[in-house]
mmCIF file of C-alpha atoms and ligand atoms in Angstrom:
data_model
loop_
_atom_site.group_PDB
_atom_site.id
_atom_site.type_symbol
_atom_site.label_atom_id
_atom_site.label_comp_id
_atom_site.label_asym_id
_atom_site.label_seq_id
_atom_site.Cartn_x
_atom_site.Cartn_y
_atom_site.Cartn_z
ATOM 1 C CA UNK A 1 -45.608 25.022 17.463
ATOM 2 C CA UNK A 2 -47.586 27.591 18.873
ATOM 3 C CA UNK A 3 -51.127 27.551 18.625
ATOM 4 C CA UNK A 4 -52.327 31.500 18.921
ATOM 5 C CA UNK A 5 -55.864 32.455 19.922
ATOM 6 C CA UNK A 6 -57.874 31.748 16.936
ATOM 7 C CA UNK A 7 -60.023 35.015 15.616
ATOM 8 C CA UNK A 8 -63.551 35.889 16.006
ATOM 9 C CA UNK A 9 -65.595 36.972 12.833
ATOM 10 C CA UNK A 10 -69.108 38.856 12.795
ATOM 11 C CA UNK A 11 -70.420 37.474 9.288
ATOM 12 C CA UNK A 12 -74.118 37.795 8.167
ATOM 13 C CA UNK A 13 -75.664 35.103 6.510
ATOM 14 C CA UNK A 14 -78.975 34.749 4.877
ATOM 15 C CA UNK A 15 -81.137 37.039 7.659
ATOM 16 C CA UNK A 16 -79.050 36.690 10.972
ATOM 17 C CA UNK A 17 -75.735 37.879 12.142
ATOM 18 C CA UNK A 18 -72.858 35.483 13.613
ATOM 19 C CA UNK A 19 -69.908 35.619 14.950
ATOM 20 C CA UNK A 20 -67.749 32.702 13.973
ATOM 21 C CA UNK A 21 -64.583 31.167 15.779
ATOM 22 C CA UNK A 22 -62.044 30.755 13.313
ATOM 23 C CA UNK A 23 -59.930 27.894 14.486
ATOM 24 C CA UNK A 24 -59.301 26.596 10.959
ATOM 25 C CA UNK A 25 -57.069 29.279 10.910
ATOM 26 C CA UNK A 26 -54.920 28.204 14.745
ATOM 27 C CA UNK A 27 -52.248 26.790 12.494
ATOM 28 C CA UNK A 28 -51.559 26.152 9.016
ATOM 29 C CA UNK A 29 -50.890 22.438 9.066
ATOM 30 C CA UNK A 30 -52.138 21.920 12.668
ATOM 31 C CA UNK A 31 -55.946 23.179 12.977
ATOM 32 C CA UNK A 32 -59.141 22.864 13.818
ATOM 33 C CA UNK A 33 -61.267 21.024 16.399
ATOM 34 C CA UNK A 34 -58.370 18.281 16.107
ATOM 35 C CA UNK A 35 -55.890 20.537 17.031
ATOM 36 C CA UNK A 36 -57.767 21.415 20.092
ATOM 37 C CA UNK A 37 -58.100 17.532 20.841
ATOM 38 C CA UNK A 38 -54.247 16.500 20.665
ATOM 39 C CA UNK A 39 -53.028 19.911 22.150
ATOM 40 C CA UNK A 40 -52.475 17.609 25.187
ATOM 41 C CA UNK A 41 -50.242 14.911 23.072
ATOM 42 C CA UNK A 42 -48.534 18.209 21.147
ATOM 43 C CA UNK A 43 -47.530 20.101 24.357
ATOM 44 C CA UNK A 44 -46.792 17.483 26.860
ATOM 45 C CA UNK A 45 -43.807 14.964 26.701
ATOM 46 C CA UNK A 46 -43.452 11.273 26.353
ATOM 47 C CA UNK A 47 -40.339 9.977 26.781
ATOM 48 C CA UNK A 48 -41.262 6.241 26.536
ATOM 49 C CA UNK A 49 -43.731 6.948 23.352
ATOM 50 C CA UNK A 50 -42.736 5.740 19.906
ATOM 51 C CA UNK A 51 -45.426 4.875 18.052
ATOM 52 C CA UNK A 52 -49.473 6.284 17.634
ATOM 53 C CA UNK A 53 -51.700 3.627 16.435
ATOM 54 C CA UNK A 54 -55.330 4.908 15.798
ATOM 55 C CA UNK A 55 -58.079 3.832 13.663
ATOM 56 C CA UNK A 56 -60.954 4.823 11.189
ATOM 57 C CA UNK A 57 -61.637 5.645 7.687
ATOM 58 C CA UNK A 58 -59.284 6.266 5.224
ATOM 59 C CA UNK A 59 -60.900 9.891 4.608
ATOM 60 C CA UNK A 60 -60.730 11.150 8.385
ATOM 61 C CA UNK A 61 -59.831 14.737 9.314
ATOM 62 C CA UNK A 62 -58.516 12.818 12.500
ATOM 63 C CA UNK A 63 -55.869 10.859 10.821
ATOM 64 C CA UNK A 64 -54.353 13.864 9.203
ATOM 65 C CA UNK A 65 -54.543 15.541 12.417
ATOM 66 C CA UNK A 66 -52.480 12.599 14.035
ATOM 67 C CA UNK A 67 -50.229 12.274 11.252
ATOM 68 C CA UNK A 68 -48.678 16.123 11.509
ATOM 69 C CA UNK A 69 -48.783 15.118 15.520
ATOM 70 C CA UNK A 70 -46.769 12.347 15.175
ATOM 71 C CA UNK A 71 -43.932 14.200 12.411
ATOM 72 C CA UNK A 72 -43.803 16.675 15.067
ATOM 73 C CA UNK A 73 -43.453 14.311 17.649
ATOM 74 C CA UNK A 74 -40.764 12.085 15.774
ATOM 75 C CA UNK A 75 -42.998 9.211 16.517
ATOM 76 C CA UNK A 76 -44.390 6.461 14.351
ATOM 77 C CA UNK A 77 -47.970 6.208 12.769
ATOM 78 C CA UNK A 78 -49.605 3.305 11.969
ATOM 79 C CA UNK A 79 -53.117 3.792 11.840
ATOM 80 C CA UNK A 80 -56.280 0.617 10.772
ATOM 81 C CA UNK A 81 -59.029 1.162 8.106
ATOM 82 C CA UNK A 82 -61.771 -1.778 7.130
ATOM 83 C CA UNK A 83 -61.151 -0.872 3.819
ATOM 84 C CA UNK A 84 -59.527 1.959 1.380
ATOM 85 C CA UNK A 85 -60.967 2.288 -2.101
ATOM 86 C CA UNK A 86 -59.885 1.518 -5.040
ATOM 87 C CA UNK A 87 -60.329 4.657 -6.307
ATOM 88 C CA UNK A 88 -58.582 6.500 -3.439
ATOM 89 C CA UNK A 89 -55.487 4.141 -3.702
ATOM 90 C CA UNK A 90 -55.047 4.669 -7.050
ATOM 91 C CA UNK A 91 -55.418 8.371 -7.023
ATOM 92 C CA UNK A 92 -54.693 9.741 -2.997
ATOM 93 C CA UNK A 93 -56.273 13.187 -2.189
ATOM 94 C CA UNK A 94 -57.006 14.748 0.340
ATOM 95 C CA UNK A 95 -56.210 13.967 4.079
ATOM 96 C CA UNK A 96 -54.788 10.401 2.741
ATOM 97 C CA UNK A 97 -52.698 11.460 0.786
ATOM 98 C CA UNK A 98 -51.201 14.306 3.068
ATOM 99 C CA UNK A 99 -51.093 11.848 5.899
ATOM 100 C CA UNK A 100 -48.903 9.386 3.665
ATOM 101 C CA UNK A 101 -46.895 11.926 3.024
ATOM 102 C CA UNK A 102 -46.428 12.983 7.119
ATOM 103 C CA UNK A 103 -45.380 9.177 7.114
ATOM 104 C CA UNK A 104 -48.142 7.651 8.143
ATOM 105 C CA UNK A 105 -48.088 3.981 7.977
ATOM 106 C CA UNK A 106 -51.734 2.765 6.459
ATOM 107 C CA UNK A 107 -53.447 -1.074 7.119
ATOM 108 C CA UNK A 108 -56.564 -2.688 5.894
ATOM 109 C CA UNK A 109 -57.087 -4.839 8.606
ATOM 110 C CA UNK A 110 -58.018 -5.373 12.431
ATOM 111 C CA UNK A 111 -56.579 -3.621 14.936
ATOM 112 C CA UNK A 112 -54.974 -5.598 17.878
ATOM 113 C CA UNK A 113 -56.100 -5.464 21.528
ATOM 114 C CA UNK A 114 -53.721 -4.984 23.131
ATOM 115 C CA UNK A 115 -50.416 -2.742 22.839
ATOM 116 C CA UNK A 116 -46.982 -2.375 24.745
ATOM 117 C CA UNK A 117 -45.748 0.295 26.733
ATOM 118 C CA UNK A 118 -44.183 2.546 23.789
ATOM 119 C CA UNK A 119 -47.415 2.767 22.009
ATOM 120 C CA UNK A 120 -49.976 5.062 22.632
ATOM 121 C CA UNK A 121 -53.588 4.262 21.557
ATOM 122 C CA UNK A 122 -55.628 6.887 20.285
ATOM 123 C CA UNK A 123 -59.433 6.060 19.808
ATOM 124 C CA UNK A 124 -61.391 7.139 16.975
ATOM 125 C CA UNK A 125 -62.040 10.604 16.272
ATOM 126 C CA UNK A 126 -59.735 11.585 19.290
ATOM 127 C CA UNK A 127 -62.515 10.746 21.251
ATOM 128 C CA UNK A 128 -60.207 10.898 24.464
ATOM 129 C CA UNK A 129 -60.428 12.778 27.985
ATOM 130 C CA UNK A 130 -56.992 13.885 27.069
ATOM 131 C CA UNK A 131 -59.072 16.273 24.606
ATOM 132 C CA UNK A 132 -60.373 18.160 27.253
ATOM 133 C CA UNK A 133 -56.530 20.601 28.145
ATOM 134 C CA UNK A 134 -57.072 22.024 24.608
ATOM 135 C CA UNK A 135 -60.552 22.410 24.165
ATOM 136 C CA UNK A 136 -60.584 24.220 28.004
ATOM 137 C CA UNK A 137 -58.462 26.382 26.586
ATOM 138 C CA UNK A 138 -60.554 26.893 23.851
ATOM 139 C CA UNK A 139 -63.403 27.808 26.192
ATOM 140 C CA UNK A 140 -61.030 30.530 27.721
ATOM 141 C CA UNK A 141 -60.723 32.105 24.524
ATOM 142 C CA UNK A 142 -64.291 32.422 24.278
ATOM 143 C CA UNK A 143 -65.149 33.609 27.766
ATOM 144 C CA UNK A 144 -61.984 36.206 27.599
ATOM 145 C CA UNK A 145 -63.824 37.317 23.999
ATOM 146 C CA UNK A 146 -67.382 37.940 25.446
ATOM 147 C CA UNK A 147 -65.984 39.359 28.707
ATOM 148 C CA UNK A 148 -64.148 41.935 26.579
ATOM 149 C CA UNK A 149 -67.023 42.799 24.110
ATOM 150 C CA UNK A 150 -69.327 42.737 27.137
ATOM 151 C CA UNK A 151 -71.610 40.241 25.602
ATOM 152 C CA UNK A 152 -74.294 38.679 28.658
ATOM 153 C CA UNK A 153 -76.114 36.483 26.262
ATOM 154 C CA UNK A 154 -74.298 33.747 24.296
ATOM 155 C CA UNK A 155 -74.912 30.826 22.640
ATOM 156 C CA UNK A 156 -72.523 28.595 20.976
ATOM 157 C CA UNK A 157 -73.111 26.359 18.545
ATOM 158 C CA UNK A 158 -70.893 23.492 16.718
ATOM 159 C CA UNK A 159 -71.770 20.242 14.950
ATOM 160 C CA UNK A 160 -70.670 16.753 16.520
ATOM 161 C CA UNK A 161 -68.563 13.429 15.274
ATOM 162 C CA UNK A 162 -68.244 11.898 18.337
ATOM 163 C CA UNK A 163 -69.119 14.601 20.618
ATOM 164 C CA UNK A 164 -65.684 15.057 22.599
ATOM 165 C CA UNK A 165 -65.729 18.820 21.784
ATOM 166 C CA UNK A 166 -68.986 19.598 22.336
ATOM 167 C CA UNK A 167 -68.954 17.656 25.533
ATOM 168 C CA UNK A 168 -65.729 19.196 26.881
ATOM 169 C CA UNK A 169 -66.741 22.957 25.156
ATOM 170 C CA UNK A 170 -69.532 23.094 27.805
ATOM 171 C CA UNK A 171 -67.832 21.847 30.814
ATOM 172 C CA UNK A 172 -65.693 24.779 30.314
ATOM 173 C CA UNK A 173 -67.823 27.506 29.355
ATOM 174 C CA UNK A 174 -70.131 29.633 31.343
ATOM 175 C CA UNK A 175 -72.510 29.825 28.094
ATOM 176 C CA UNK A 176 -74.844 27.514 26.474
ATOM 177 C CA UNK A 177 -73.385 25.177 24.047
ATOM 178 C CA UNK A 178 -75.685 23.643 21.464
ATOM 179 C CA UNK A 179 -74.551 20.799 18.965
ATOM 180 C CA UNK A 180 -76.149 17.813 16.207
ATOM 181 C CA UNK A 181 -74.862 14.976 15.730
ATOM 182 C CA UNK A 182 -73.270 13.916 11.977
ATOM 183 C CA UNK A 183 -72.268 10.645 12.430
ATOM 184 C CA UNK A 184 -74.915 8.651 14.159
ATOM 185 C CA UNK A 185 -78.096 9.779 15.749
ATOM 186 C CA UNK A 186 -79.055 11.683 18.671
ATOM 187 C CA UNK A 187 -79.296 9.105 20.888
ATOM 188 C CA UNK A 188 -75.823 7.960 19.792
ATOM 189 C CA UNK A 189 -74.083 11.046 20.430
ATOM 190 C CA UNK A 190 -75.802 10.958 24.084
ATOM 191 C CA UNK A 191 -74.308 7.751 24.379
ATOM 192 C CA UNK A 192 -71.086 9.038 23.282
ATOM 193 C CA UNK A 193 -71.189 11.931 26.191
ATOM 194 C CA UNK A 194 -72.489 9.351 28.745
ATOM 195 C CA UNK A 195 -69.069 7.036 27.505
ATOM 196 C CA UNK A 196 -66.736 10.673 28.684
ATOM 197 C CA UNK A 197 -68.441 12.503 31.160
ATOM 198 C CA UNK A 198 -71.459 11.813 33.783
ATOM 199 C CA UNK A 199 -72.988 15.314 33.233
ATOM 200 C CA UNK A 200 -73.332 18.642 32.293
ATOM 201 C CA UNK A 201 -73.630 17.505 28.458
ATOM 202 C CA UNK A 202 -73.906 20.365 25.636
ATOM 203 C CA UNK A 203 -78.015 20.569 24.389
ATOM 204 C CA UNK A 204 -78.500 18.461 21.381
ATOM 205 C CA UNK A 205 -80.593 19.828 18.336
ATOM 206 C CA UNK A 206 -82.593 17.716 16.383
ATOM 207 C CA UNK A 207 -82.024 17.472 12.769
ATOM 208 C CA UNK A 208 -85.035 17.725 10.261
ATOM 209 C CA UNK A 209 -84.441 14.447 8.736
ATOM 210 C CA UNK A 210 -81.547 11.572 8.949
ATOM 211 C CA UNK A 211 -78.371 12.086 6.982
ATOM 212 C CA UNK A 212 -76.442 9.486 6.661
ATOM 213 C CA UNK A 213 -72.644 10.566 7.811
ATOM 214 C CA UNK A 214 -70.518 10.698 4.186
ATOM 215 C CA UNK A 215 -73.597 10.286 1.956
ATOM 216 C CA UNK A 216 -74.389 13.056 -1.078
ATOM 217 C CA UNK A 217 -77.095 15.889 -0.325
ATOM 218 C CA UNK A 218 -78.125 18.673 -2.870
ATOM 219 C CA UNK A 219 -79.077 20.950 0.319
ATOM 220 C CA UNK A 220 -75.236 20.507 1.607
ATOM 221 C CA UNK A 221 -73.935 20.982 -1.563
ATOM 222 C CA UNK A 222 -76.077 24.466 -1.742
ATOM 223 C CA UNK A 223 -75.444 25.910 1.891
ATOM 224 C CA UNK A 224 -71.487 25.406 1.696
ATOM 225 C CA UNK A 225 -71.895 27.265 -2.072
ATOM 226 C CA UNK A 226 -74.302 30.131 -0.410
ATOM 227 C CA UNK A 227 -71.862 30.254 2.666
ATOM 228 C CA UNK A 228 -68.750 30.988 0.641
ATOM 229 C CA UNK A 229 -70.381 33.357 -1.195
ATOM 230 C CA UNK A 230 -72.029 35.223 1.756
ATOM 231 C CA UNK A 231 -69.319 35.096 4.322
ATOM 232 C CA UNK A 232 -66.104 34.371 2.255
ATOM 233 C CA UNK A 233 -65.415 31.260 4.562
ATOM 234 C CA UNK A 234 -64.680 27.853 2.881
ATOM 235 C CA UNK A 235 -66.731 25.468 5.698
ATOM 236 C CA UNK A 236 -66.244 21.343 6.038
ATOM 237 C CA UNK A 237 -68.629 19.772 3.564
ATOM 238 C CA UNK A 238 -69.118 16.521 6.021
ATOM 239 C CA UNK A 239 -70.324 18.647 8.761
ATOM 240 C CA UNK A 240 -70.276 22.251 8.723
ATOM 241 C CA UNK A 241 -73.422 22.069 6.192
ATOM 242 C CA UNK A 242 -75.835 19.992 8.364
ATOM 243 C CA UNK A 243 -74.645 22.269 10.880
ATOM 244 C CA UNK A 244 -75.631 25.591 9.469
ATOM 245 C CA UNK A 245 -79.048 23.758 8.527
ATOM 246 C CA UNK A 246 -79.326 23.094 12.018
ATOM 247 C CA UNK A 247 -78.110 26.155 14.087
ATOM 248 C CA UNK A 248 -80.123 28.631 11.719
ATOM 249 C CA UNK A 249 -83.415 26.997 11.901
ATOM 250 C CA UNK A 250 -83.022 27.421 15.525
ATOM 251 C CA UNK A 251 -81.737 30.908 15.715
ATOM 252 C CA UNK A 252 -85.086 31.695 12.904
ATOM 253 C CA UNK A 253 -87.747 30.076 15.289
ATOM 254 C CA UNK A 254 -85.960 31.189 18.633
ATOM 255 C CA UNK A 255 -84.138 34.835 17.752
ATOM 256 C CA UNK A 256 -83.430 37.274 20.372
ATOM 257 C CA UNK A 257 -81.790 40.457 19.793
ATOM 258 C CA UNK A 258 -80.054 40.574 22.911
ATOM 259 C CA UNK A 259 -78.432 37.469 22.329
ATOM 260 C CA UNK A 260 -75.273 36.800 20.142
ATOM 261 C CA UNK A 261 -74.603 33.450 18.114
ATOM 262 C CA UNK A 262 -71.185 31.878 17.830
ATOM 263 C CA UNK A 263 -70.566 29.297 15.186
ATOM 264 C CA UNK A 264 -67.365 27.109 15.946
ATOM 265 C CA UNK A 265 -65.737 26.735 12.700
ATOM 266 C CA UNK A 266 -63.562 23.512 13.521
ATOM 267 C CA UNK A 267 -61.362 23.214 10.265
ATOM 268 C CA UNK A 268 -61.678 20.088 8.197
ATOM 269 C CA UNK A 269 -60.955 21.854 5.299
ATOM 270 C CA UNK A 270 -58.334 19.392 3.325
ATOM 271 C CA UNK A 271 -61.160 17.061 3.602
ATOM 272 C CA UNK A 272 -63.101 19.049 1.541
ATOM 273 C CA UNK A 273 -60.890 18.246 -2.063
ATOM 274 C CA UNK A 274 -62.483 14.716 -2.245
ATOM 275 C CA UNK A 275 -65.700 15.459 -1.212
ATOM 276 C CA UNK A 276 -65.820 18.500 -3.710
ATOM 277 C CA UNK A 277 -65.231 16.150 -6.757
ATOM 278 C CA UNK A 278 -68.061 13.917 -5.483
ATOM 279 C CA UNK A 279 -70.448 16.971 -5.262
ATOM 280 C CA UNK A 280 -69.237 18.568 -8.862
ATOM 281 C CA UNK A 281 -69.280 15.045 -10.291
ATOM 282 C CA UNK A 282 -73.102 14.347 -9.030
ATOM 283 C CA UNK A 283 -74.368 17.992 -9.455
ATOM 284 C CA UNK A 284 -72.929 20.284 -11.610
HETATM 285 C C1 PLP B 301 -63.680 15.910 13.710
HETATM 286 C C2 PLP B 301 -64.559 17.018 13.286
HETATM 287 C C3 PLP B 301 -65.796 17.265 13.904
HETATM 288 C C4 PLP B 301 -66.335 16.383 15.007
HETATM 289 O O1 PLP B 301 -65.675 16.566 16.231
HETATM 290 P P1 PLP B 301 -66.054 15.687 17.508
HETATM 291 O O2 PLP B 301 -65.204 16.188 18.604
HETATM 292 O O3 PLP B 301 -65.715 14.264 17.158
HETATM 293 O O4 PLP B 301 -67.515 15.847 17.753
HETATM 294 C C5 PLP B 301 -66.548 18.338 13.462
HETATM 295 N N1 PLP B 301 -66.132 19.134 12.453
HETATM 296 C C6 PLP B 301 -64.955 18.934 11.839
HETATM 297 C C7 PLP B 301 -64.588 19.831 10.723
HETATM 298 C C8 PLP B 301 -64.133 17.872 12.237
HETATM 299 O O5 PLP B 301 -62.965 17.665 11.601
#
């Protein structure tokens, strides 16, 4: 599998103009900030691996991700959840039911401790150091972007899970990298850069209220609708709306014209079908 450089957009939305990274489009099956993550596990080789245990919910972008990994790989999935739904069992969408159908192997129960020598353990999210080959090399497709458009002032922005990208984005770039956190608070997702790294950590904007990671809001609902219609991009519903709420309040109180805003769009996409009947079902 190759994973190309991913394209850069100039959109406008509402006032401002972006430019937005498309790596939801790197790879049909393989995309996304996840893609970047496992690049490591996809390109390197592990003779004495069988078997990818991870863990999570039920719903996560992540366990897709792994599950096309491992059917590449020829290696076993088996990956924990507290708890599926009823609902979902009965009627799998989404990134469960694609991952079921890459083979993954699905548990409601507690994950062991310890595992042999044929297993390798992937934490939640992919929140690894492994992460950091692919999303380096993500960086160099920025730098090599604003070198060639001779663009001095950048500032990148994406929205954070557990922070791995963000956190690894800035240690590679030359540019400012500016995140939120999703799941959690702030002072979670500092924690979760203090867990990786000892410094250099991406600038964390606040959010205007807490949000509740997987929870229903009308004003996510509305940006993702105003963003496909303005830009023609589809964007993740979990986090791609409380991150355009985020970066453009900051670009409206701190705009400069010589500067130039990059969005990161990190794919997430097949996790959008479940969310999407949530959102119709509540609102429309
Ligand atoms: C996983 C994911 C994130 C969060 O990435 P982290 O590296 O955990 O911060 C953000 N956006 C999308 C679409 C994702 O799938």
């Amino acid at each position: 599998m190759n994973l190309q450089n991913s394209p850069i957009q100039k959109v406008k939305f509402n006032k401002f103009e972006y430019y937005v990274k498309r790596d939801d489009l790197l790879n049909n099956d393989f995309s996304g900030n996840k893609a970047r993550k496992f690049y490591h596990f996809l390109v390197n080789d592990f003779p004495n691996i069988k078997k990818v245990v991870s863990h999570g919910s039920a719903q996560s972008n992540a366990m897709y991700s792994l599950s096309v990994l491992c059917k590449l790989k020829n290696w076993n999935f088996e990956y924990y959840v507290d708890h599926i739904a009823t609902f979902l069992k009965e009627n799998p969408i989404g990134n469960y039911k694609a991952a079921l159908q890459n083979g993954m192997k699905i548990f409601e129960k507690e994950l062991a401790k310890k595992f042999d020598e044929n297993t390798l353990f992937i934490s939640e999210g992919g929140a690894v150091k492994e992460a950091k080959l692919g999303i380096e090399k993500l960086a160099k497709e920025i730098e090599f972007w604003a070198n060639e458009n001779q663009i001095k002032k950048l500032k990148v922005f994406l929205p954070s899970g557990t922070g791995t990208t963000a956190l690894y984005l800035q240690r590679y770039l030359s540019f400012e990298v500016m995140t939120c956190a999703c799941v959690g608070d702030e002072e979670y997702l500092q924690k979760q850069f203090e867990y990786l790294e000892n410094d250099n950590f991406p600038t964390i904007l606040k959010r205007e209220k807490k949000y509740h990671f997987g929870k229903l809001y009308k004003e996510f609902y509305e940006i993702h609708k105003e963003l496909i219609k303005q830009t023609n991009i589809e964007f993740d519903l979990l986090y791609d709306s409380l991150g355009w709420l985020v970066f453009e309040k900051y670009v409206k109180e701190n705009y400069d014209e010589n500067t130039k805003y990059l969005y990161i769009h990190q794919g997430g996409i097949l996790g959008n079908t479940s969310m999407i009947q949530r959102y119709i079902y509540k609102y429309d």
